[in-house]
PDB file of C-alpha atoms and ligand atoms in Angstrom:
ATOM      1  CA  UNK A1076       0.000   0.000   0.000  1.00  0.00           C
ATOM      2  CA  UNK A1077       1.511   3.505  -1.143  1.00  0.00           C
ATOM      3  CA  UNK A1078       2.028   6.334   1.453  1.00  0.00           C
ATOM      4  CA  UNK A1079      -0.587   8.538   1.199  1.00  0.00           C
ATOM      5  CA  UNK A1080       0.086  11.645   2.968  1.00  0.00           C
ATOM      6  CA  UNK A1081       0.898  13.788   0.010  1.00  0.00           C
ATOM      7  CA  UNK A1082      -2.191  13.844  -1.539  1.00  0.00           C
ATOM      8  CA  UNK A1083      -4.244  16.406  -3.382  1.00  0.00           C
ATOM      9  CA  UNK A1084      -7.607  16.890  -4.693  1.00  0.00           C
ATOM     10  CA  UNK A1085      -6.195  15.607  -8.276  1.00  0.00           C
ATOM     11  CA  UNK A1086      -5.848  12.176  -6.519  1.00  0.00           C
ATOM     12  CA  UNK A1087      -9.263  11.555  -5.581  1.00  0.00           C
ATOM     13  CA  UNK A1088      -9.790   8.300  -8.025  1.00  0.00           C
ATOM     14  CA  UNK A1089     -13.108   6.935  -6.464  1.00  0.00           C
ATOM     15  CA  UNK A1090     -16.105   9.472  -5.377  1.00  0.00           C
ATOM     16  CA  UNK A1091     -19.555   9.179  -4.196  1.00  0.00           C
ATOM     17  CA  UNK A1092     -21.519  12.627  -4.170  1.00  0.00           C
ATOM     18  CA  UNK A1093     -24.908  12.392  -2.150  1.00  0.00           C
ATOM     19  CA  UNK A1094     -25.488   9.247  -4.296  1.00  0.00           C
ATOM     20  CA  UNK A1095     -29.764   8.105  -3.525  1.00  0.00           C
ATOM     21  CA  UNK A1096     -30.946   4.854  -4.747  1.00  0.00           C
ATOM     22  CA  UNK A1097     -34.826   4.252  -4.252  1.00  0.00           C
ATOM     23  CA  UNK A1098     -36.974   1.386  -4.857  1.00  0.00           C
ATOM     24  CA  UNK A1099     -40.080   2.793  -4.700  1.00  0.00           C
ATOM     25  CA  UNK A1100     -40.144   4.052  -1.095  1.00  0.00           C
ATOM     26  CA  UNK A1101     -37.270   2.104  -0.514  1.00  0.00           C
ATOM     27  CA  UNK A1102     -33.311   3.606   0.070  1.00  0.00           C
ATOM     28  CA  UNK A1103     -31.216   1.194  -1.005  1.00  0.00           C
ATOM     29  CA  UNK A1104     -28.178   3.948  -0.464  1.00  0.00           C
ATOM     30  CA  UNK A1105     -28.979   7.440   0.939  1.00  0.00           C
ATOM     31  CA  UNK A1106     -26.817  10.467   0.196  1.00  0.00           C
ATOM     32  CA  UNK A1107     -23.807   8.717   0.353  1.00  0.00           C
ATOM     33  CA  UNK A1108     -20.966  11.006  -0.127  1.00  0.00           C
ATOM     34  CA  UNK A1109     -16.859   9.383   0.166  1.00  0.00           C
ATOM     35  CA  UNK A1110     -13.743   9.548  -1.964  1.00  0.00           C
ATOM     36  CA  UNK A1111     -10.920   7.328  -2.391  1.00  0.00           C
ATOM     37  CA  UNK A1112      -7.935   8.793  -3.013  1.00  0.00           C
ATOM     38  CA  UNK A1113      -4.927   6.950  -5.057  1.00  0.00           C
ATOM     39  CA  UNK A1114      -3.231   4.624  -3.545  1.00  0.00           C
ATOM     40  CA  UNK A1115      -5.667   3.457  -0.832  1.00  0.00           C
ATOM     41  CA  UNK A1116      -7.506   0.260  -0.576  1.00  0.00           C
ATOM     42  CA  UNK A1117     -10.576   0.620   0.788  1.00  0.00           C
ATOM     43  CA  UNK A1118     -12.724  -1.689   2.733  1.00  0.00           C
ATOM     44  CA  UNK A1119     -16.614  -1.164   1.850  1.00  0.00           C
ATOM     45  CA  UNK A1120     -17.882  -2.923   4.628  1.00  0.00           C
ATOM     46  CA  UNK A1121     -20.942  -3.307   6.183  1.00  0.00           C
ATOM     47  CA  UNK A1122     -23.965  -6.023   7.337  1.00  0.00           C
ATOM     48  CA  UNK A1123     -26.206  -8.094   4.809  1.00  0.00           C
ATOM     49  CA  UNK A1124     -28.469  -5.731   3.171  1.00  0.00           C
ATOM     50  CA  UNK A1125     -26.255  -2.228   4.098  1.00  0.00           C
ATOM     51  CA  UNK A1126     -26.381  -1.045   0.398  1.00  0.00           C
ATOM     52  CA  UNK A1127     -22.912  -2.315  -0.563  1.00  0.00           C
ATOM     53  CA  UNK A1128     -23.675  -3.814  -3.865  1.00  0.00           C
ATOM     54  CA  UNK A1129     -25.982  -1.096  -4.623  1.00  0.00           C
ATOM     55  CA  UNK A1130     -23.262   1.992  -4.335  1.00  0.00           C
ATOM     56  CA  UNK A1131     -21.253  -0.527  -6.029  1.00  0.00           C
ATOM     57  CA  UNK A1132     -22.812  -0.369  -9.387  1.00  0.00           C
ATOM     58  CA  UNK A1133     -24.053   3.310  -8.856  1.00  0.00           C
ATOM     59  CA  UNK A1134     -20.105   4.081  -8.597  1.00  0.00           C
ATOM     60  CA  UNK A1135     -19.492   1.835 -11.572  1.00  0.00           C
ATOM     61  CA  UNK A1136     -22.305   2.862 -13.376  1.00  0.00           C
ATOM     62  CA  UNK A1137     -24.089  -0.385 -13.665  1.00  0.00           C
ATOM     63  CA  UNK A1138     -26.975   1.359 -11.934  1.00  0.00           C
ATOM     64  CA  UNK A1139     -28.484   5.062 -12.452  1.00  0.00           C
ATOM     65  CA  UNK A1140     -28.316   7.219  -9.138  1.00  0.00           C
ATOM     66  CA  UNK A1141     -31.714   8.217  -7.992  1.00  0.00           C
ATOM     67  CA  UNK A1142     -29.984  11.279  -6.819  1.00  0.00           C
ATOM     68  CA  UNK A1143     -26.037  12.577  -6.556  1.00  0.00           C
ATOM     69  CA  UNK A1144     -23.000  11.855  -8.728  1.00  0.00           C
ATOM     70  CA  UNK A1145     -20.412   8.942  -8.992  1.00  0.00           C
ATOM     71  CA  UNK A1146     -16.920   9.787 -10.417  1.00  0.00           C
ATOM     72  CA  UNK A1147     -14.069   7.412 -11.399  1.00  0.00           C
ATOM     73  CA  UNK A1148     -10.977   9.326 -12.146  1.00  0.00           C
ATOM     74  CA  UNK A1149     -12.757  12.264 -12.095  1.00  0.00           C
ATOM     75  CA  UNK A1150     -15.301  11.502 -14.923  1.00  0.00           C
ATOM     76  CA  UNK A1151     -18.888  10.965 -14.474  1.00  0.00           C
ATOM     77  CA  UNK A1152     -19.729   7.615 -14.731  1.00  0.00           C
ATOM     78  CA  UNK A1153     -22.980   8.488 -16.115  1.00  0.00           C
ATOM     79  CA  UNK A1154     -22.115  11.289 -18.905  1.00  0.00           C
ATOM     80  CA  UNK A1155     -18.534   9.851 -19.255  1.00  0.00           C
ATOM     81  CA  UNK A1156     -19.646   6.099 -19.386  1.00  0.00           C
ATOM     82  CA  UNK A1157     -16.478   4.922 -21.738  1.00  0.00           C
ATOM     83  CA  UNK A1158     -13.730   7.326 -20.230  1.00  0.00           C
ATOM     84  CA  UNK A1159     -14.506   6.095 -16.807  1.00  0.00           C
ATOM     85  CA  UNK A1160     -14.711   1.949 -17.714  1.00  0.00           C
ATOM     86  CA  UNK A1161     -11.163   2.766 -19.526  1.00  0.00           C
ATOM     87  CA  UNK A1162      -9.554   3.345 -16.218  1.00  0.00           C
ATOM     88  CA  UNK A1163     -12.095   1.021 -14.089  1.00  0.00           C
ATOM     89  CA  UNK A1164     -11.982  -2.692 -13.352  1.00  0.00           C
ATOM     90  CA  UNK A1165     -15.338  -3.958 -11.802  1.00  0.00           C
ATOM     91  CA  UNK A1166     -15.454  -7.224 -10.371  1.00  0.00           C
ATOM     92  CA  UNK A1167     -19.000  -8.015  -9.253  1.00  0.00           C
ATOM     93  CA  UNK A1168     -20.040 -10.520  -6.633  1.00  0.00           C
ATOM     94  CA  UNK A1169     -20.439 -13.450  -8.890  1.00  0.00           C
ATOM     95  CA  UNK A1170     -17.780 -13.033 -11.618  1.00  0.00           C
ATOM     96  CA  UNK A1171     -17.915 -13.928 -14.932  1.00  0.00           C
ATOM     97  CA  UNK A1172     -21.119 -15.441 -15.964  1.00  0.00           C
ATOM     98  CA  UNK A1173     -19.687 -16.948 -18.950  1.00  0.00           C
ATOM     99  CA  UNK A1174     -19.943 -20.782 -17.951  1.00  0.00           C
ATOM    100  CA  UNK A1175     -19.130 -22.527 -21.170  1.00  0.00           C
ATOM    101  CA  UNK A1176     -16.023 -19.715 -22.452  1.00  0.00           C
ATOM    102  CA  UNK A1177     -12.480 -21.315 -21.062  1.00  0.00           C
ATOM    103  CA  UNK A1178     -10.848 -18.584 -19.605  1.00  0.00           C
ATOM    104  CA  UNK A1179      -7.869 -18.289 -22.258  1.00  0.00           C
ATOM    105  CA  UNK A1180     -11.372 -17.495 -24.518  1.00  0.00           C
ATOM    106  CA  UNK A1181     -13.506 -15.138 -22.204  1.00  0.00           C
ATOM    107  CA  UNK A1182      -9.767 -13.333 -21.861  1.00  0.00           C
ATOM    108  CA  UNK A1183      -9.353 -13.049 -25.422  1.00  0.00           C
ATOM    109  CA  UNK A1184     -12.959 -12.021 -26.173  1.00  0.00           C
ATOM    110  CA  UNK A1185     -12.776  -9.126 -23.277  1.00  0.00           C
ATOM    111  CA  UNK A1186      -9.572  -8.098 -25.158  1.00  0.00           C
ATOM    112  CA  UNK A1187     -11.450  -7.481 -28.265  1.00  0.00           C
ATOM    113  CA  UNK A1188     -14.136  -6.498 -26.367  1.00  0.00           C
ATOM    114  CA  UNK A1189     -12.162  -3.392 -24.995  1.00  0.00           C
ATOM    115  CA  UNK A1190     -10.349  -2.716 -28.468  1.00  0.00           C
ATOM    116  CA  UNK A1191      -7.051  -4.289 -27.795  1.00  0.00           C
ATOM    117  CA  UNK A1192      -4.673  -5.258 -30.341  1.00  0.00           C
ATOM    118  CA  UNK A1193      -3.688  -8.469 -30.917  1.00  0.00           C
ATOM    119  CA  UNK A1194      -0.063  -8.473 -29.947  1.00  0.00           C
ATOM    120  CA  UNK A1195      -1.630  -5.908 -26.608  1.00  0.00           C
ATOM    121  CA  UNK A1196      -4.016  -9.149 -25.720  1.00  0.00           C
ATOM    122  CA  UNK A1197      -1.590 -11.833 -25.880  1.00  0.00           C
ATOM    123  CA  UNK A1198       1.022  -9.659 -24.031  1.00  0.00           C
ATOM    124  CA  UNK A1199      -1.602  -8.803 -21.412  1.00  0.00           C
ATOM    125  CA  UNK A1200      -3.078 -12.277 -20.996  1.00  0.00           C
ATOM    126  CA  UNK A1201       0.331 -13.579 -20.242  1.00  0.00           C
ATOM    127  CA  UNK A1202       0.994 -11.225 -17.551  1.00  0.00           C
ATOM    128  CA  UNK A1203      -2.710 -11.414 -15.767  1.00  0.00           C
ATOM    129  CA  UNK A1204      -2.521 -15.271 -16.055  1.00  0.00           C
ATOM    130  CA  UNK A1205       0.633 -15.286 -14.049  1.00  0.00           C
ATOM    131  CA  UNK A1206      -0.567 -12.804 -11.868  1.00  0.00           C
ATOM    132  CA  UNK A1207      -3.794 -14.672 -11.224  1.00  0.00           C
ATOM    133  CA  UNK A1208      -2.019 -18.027 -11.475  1.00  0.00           C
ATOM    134  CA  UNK A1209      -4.283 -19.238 -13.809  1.00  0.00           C
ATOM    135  CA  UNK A1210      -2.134 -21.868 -16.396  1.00  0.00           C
ATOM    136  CA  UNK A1211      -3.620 -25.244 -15.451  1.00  0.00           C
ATOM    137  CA  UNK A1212      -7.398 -24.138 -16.000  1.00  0.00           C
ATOM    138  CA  UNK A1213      -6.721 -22.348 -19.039  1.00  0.00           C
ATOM    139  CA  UNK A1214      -8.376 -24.659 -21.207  1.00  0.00           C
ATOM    140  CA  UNK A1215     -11.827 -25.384 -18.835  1.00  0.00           C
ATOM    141  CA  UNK A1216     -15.081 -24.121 -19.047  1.00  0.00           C
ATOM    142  CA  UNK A1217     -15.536 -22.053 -16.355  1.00  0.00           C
ATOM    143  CA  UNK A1218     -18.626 -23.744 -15.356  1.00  0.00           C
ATOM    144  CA  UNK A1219     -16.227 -26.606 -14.347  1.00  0.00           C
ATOM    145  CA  UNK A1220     -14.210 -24.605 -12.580  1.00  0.00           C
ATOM    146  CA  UNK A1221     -14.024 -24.148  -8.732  1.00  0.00           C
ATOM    147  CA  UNK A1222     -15.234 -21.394  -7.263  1.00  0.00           C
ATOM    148  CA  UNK A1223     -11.468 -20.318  -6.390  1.00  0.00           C
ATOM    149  CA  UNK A1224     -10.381 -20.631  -9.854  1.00  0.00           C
ATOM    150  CA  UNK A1225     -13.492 -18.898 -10.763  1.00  0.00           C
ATOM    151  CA  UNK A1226     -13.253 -15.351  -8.468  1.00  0.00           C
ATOM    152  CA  UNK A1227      -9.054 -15.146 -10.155  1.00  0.00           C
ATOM    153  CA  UNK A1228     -11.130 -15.485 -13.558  1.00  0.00           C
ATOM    154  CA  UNK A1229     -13.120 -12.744 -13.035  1.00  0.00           C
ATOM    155  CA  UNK A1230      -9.736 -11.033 -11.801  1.00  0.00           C
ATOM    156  CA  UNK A1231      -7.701 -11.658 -15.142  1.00  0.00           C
ATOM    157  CA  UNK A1232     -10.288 -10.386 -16.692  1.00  0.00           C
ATOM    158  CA  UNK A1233     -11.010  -7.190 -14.759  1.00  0.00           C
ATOM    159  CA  UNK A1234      -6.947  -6.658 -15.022  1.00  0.00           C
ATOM    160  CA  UNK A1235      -6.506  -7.601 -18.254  1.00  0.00           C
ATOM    161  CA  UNK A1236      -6.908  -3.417 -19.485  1.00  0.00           C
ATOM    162  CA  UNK A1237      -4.553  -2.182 -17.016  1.00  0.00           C
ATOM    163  CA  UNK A1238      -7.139  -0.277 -15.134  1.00  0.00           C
ATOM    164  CA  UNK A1239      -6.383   2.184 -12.440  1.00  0.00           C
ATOM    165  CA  UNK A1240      -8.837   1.809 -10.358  1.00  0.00           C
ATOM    166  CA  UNK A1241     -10.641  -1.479  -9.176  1.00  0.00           C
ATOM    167  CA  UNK A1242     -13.429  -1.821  -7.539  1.00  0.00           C
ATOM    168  CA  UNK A1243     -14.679  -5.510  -5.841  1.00  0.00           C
ATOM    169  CA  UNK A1244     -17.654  -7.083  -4.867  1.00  0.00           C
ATOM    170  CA  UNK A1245     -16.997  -9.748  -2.026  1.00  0.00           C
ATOM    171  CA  UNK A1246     -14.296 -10.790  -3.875  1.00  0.00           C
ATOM    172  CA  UNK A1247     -13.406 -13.538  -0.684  1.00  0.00           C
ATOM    173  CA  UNK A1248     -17.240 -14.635  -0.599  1.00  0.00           C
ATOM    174  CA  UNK A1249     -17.938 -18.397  -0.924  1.00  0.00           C
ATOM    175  CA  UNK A1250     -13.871 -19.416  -1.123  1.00  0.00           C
ATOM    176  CA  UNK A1251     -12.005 -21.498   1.300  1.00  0.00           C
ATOM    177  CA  UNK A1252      -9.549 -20.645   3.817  1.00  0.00           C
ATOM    178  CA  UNK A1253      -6.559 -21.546   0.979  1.00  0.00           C
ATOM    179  CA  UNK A1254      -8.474 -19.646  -1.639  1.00  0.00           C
ATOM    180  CA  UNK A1255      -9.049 -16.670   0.543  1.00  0.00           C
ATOM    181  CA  UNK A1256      -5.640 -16.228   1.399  1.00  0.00           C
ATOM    182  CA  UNK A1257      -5.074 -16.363  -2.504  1.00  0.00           C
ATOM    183  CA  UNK A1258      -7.062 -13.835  -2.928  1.00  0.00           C
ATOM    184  CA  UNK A1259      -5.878 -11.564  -0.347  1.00  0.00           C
ATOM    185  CA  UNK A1260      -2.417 -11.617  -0.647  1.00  0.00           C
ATOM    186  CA  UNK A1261      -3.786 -10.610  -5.224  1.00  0.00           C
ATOM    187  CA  UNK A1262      -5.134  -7.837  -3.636  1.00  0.00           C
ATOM    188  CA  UNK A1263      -2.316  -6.756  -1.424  1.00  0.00           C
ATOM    189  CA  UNK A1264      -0.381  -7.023  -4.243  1.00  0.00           C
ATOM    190  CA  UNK A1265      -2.848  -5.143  -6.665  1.00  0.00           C
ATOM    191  CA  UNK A1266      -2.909  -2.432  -3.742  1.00  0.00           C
ATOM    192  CA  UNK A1267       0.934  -1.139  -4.301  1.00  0.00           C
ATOM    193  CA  UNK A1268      -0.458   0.381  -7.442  1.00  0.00           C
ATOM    194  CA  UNK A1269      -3.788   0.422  -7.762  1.00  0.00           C
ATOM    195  CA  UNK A1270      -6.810   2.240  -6.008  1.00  0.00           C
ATOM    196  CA  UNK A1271      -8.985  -0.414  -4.780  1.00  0.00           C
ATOM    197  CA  UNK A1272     -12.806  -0.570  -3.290  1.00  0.00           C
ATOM    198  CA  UNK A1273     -13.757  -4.036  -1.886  1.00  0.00           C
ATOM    199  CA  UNK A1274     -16.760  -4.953  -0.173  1.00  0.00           C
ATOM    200  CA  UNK A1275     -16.920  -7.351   2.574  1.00  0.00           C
ATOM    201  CA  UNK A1276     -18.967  -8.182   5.751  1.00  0.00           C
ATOM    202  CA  UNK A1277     -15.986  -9.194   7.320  1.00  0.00           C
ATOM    203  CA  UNK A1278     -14.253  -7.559   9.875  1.00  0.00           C
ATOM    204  CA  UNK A1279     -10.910  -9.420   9.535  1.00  0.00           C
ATOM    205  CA  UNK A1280     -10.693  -8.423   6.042  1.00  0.00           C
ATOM    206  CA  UNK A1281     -10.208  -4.873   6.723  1.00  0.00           C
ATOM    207  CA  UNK A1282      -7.014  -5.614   8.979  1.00  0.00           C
ATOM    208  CA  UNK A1283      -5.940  -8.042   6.438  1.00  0.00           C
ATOM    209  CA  UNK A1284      -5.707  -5.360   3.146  1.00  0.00           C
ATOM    210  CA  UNK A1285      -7.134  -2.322   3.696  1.00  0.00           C
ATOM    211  CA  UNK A1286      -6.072   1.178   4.705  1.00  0.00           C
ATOM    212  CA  UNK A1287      -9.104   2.882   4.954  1.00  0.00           C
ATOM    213  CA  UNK A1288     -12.722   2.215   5.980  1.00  0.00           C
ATOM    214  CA  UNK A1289     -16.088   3.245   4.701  1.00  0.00           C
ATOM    215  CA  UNK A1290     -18.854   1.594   6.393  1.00  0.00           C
ATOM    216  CA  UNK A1291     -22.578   1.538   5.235  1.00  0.00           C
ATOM    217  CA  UNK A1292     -25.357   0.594   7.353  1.00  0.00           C
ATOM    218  CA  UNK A1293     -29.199   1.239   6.275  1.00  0.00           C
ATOM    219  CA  UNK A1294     -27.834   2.692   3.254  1.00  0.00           C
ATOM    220  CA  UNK A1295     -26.185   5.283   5.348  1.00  0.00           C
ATOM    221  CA  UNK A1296     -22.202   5.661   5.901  1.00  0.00           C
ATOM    222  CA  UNK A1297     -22.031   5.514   9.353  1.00  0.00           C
ATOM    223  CA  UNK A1298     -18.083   5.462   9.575  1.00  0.00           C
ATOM    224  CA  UNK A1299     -15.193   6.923   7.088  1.00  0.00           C
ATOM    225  CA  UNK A1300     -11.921   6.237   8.945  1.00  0.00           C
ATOM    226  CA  UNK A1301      -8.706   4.283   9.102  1.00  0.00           C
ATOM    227  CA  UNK A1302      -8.868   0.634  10.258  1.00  0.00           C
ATOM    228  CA  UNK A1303      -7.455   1.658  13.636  1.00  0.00           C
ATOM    229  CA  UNK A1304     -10.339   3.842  14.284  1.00  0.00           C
ATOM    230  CA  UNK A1305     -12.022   0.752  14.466  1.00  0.00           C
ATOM    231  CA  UNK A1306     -10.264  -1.153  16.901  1.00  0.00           C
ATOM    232  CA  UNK A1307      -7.053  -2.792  17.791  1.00  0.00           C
ATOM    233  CA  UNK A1308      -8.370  -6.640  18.658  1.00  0.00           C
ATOM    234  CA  UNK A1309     -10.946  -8.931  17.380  1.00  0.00           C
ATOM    235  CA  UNK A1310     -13.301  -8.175  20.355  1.00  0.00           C
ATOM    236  CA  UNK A1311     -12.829  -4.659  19.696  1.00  0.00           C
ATOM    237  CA  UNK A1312     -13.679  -4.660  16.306  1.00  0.00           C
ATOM    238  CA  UNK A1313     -16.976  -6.966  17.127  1.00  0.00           C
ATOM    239  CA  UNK A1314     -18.574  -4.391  19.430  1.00  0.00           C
ATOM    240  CA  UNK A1315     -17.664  -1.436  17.056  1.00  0.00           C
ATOM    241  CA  UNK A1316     -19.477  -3.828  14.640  1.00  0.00           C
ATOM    242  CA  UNK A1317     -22.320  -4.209  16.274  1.00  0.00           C
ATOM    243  CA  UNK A1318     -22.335  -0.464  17.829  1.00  0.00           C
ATOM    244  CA  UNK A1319     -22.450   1.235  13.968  1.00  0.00           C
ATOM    245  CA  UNK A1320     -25.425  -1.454  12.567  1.00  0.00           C
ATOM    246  CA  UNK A1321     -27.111  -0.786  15.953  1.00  0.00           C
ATOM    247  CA  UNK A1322     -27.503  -3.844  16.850  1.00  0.00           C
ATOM    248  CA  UNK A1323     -27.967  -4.859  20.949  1.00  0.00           C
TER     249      UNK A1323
HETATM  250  N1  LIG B 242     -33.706  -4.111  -7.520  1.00  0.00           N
HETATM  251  C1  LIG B 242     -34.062  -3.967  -6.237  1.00  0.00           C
HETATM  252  N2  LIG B 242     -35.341  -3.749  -5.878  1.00  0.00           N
HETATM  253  C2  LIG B 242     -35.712  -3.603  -4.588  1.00  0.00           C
HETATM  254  N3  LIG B 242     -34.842  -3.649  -3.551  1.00  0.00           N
HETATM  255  C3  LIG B 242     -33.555  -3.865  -3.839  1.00  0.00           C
HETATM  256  C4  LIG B 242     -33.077  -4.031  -5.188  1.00  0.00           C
HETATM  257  N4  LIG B 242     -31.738  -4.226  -5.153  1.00  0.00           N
HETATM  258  C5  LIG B 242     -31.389  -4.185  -3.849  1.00  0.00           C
HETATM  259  N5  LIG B 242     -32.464  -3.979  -3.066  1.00  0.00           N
HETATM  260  C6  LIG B 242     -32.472  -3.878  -1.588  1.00  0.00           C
HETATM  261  O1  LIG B 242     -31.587  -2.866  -1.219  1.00  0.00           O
HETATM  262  C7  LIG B 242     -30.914  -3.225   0.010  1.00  0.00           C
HETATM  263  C8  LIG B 242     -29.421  -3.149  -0.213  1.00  0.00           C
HETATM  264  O2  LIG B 242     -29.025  -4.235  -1.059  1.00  0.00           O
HETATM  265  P1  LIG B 242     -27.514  -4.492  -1.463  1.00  0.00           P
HETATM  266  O3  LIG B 242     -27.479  -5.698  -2.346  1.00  0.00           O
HETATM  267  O4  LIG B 242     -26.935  -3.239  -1.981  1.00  0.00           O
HETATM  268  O5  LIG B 242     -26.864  -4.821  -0.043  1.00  0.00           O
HETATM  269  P2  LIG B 242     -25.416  -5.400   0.309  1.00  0.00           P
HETATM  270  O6  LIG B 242     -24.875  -4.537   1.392  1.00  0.00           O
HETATM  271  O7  LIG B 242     -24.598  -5.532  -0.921  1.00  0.00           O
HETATM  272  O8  LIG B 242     -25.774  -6.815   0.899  1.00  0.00           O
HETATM  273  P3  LIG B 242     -24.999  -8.251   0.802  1.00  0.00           P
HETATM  274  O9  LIG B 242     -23.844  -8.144   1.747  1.00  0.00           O
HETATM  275  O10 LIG B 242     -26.055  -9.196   1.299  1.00  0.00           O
HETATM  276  O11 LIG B 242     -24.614  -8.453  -0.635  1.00  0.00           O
HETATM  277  C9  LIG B 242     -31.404  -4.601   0.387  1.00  0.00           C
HETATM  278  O12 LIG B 242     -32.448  -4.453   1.330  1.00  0.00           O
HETATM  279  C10 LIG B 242     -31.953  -5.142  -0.927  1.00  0.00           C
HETATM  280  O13 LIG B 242     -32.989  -6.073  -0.698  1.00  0.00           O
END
């Protein structure tokens, strides 16, 4: 994770601006307002239900605000749509739905996708295959594929345009203890150069990879700190838990 102390409002790579979501009646997210400045990974954390998913795709775009702004890199992820997905990765919280592509395909196909060269693909799939240590399932359908293998899919293929800025869904959900650790150390080393946004429900996560904290209950922030702020110890960190979702 970078130093960062020496930052300006030109580094703010993730931003939330009063972003609403309503179902009806419903707030899914209300006013939510943070920024994420370059160089910090952020944990999005919060119960079942908070709203994470939801400012997820508002931030990505995926979704339309109800009210407020969402800026990647500074563009508008409404009105600037393709300059903001050029500098975003979005992994949402069950990967690639592609269940019959192998990956060496869906990775070849995204390439295209994106309007990458040929000789840009094959020199990016080589380095986000070794990064996600995906060689011996190259040639599987993803459907086959364990639910490990499948989450570092859906990373090789969020990576594969050199994005800035990534921004996770749960990306430890549903993987074992192994596979987590996988996973976290990825991200740790994603984090020395990248701006990162993960979700997760889990406490332990945040000490694990994260700098910063943003957590969401009701659809409200309810925190914006660093990890510390939080609490030093396990039992610590529980009661601040249940103290910001208001539980008794
Ligand atoms: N399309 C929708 N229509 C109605 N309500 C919705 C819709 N999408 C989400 N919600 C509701 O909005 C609230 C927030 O959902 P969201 O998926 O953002 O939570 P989350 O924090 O990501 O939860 P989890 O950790 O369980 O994934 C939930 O009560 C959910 O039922």
């Amino acid at each position: 994770m970078q130093d960062t102390s020496s930052t300006d409002a030109n580094d703010v790579m993730i931003e939330a601006v009063r972003l609403s979501k309503y179902y009806g009646l419903f707030a899914a997210a209300q006013n939510v307002s943070f920024q994420i400045k370059k160089g910090e990974v952020a944990a999005f954390l919060g119960p079942n239900g908070a709203g994470k998913s939801t400012t997820m795709k508002l931030l990505t775009g995926y979704l339309s605000p109800s009210t407020g702004k969402a800026r990647i890199a500074g563009f508008d992820t409404q009105t600037e749509r393709l300059e903001a997905s050029k500098v975003l990765g979005y992994l949402p919280e069950n990967g690639p739905l592609y269940p019959d592509m192998t990956p060496r395909s869906l990775l070849k196909f995204f390439g295209q996708a994106r309007g990458m060269t040929g000789s840009q693909i094959r020199r990016r799939m080589e380095e986000v295959i070794e990064l996600c240590n995906l060689q011996q399932v190259l040639g599987k359908p993803i459907g086959k594929l364990s639910k490990g293998y499948r989450q570092r899919v859906g990373m090789a293929q969020v990576l594969l345009h050199e994005p800035d800025v990534l921004i996770m869904d749960e990306p430890t959900s549903g993987l074992d203890p192994n596979q987590i650790r996988d996973v976290r150390n990825l991200i740790r080393k994603l984090g020395e150069t990248k701006t990162i946004l993960l979700s997760t429900h889990i406490l332990q996560e945040v000490e694990a990879m994260c700098n910063r904290v943003v957590f969401i209950n009701e659809g409200r922030v309810v925190f914006d700190g660093h990890p510390n702020e939080l609490g030093s110890n396990p039992a610590e960190l529980d009661n601040k838990f249940h103290e910001l979702t208001g539980a008794v």
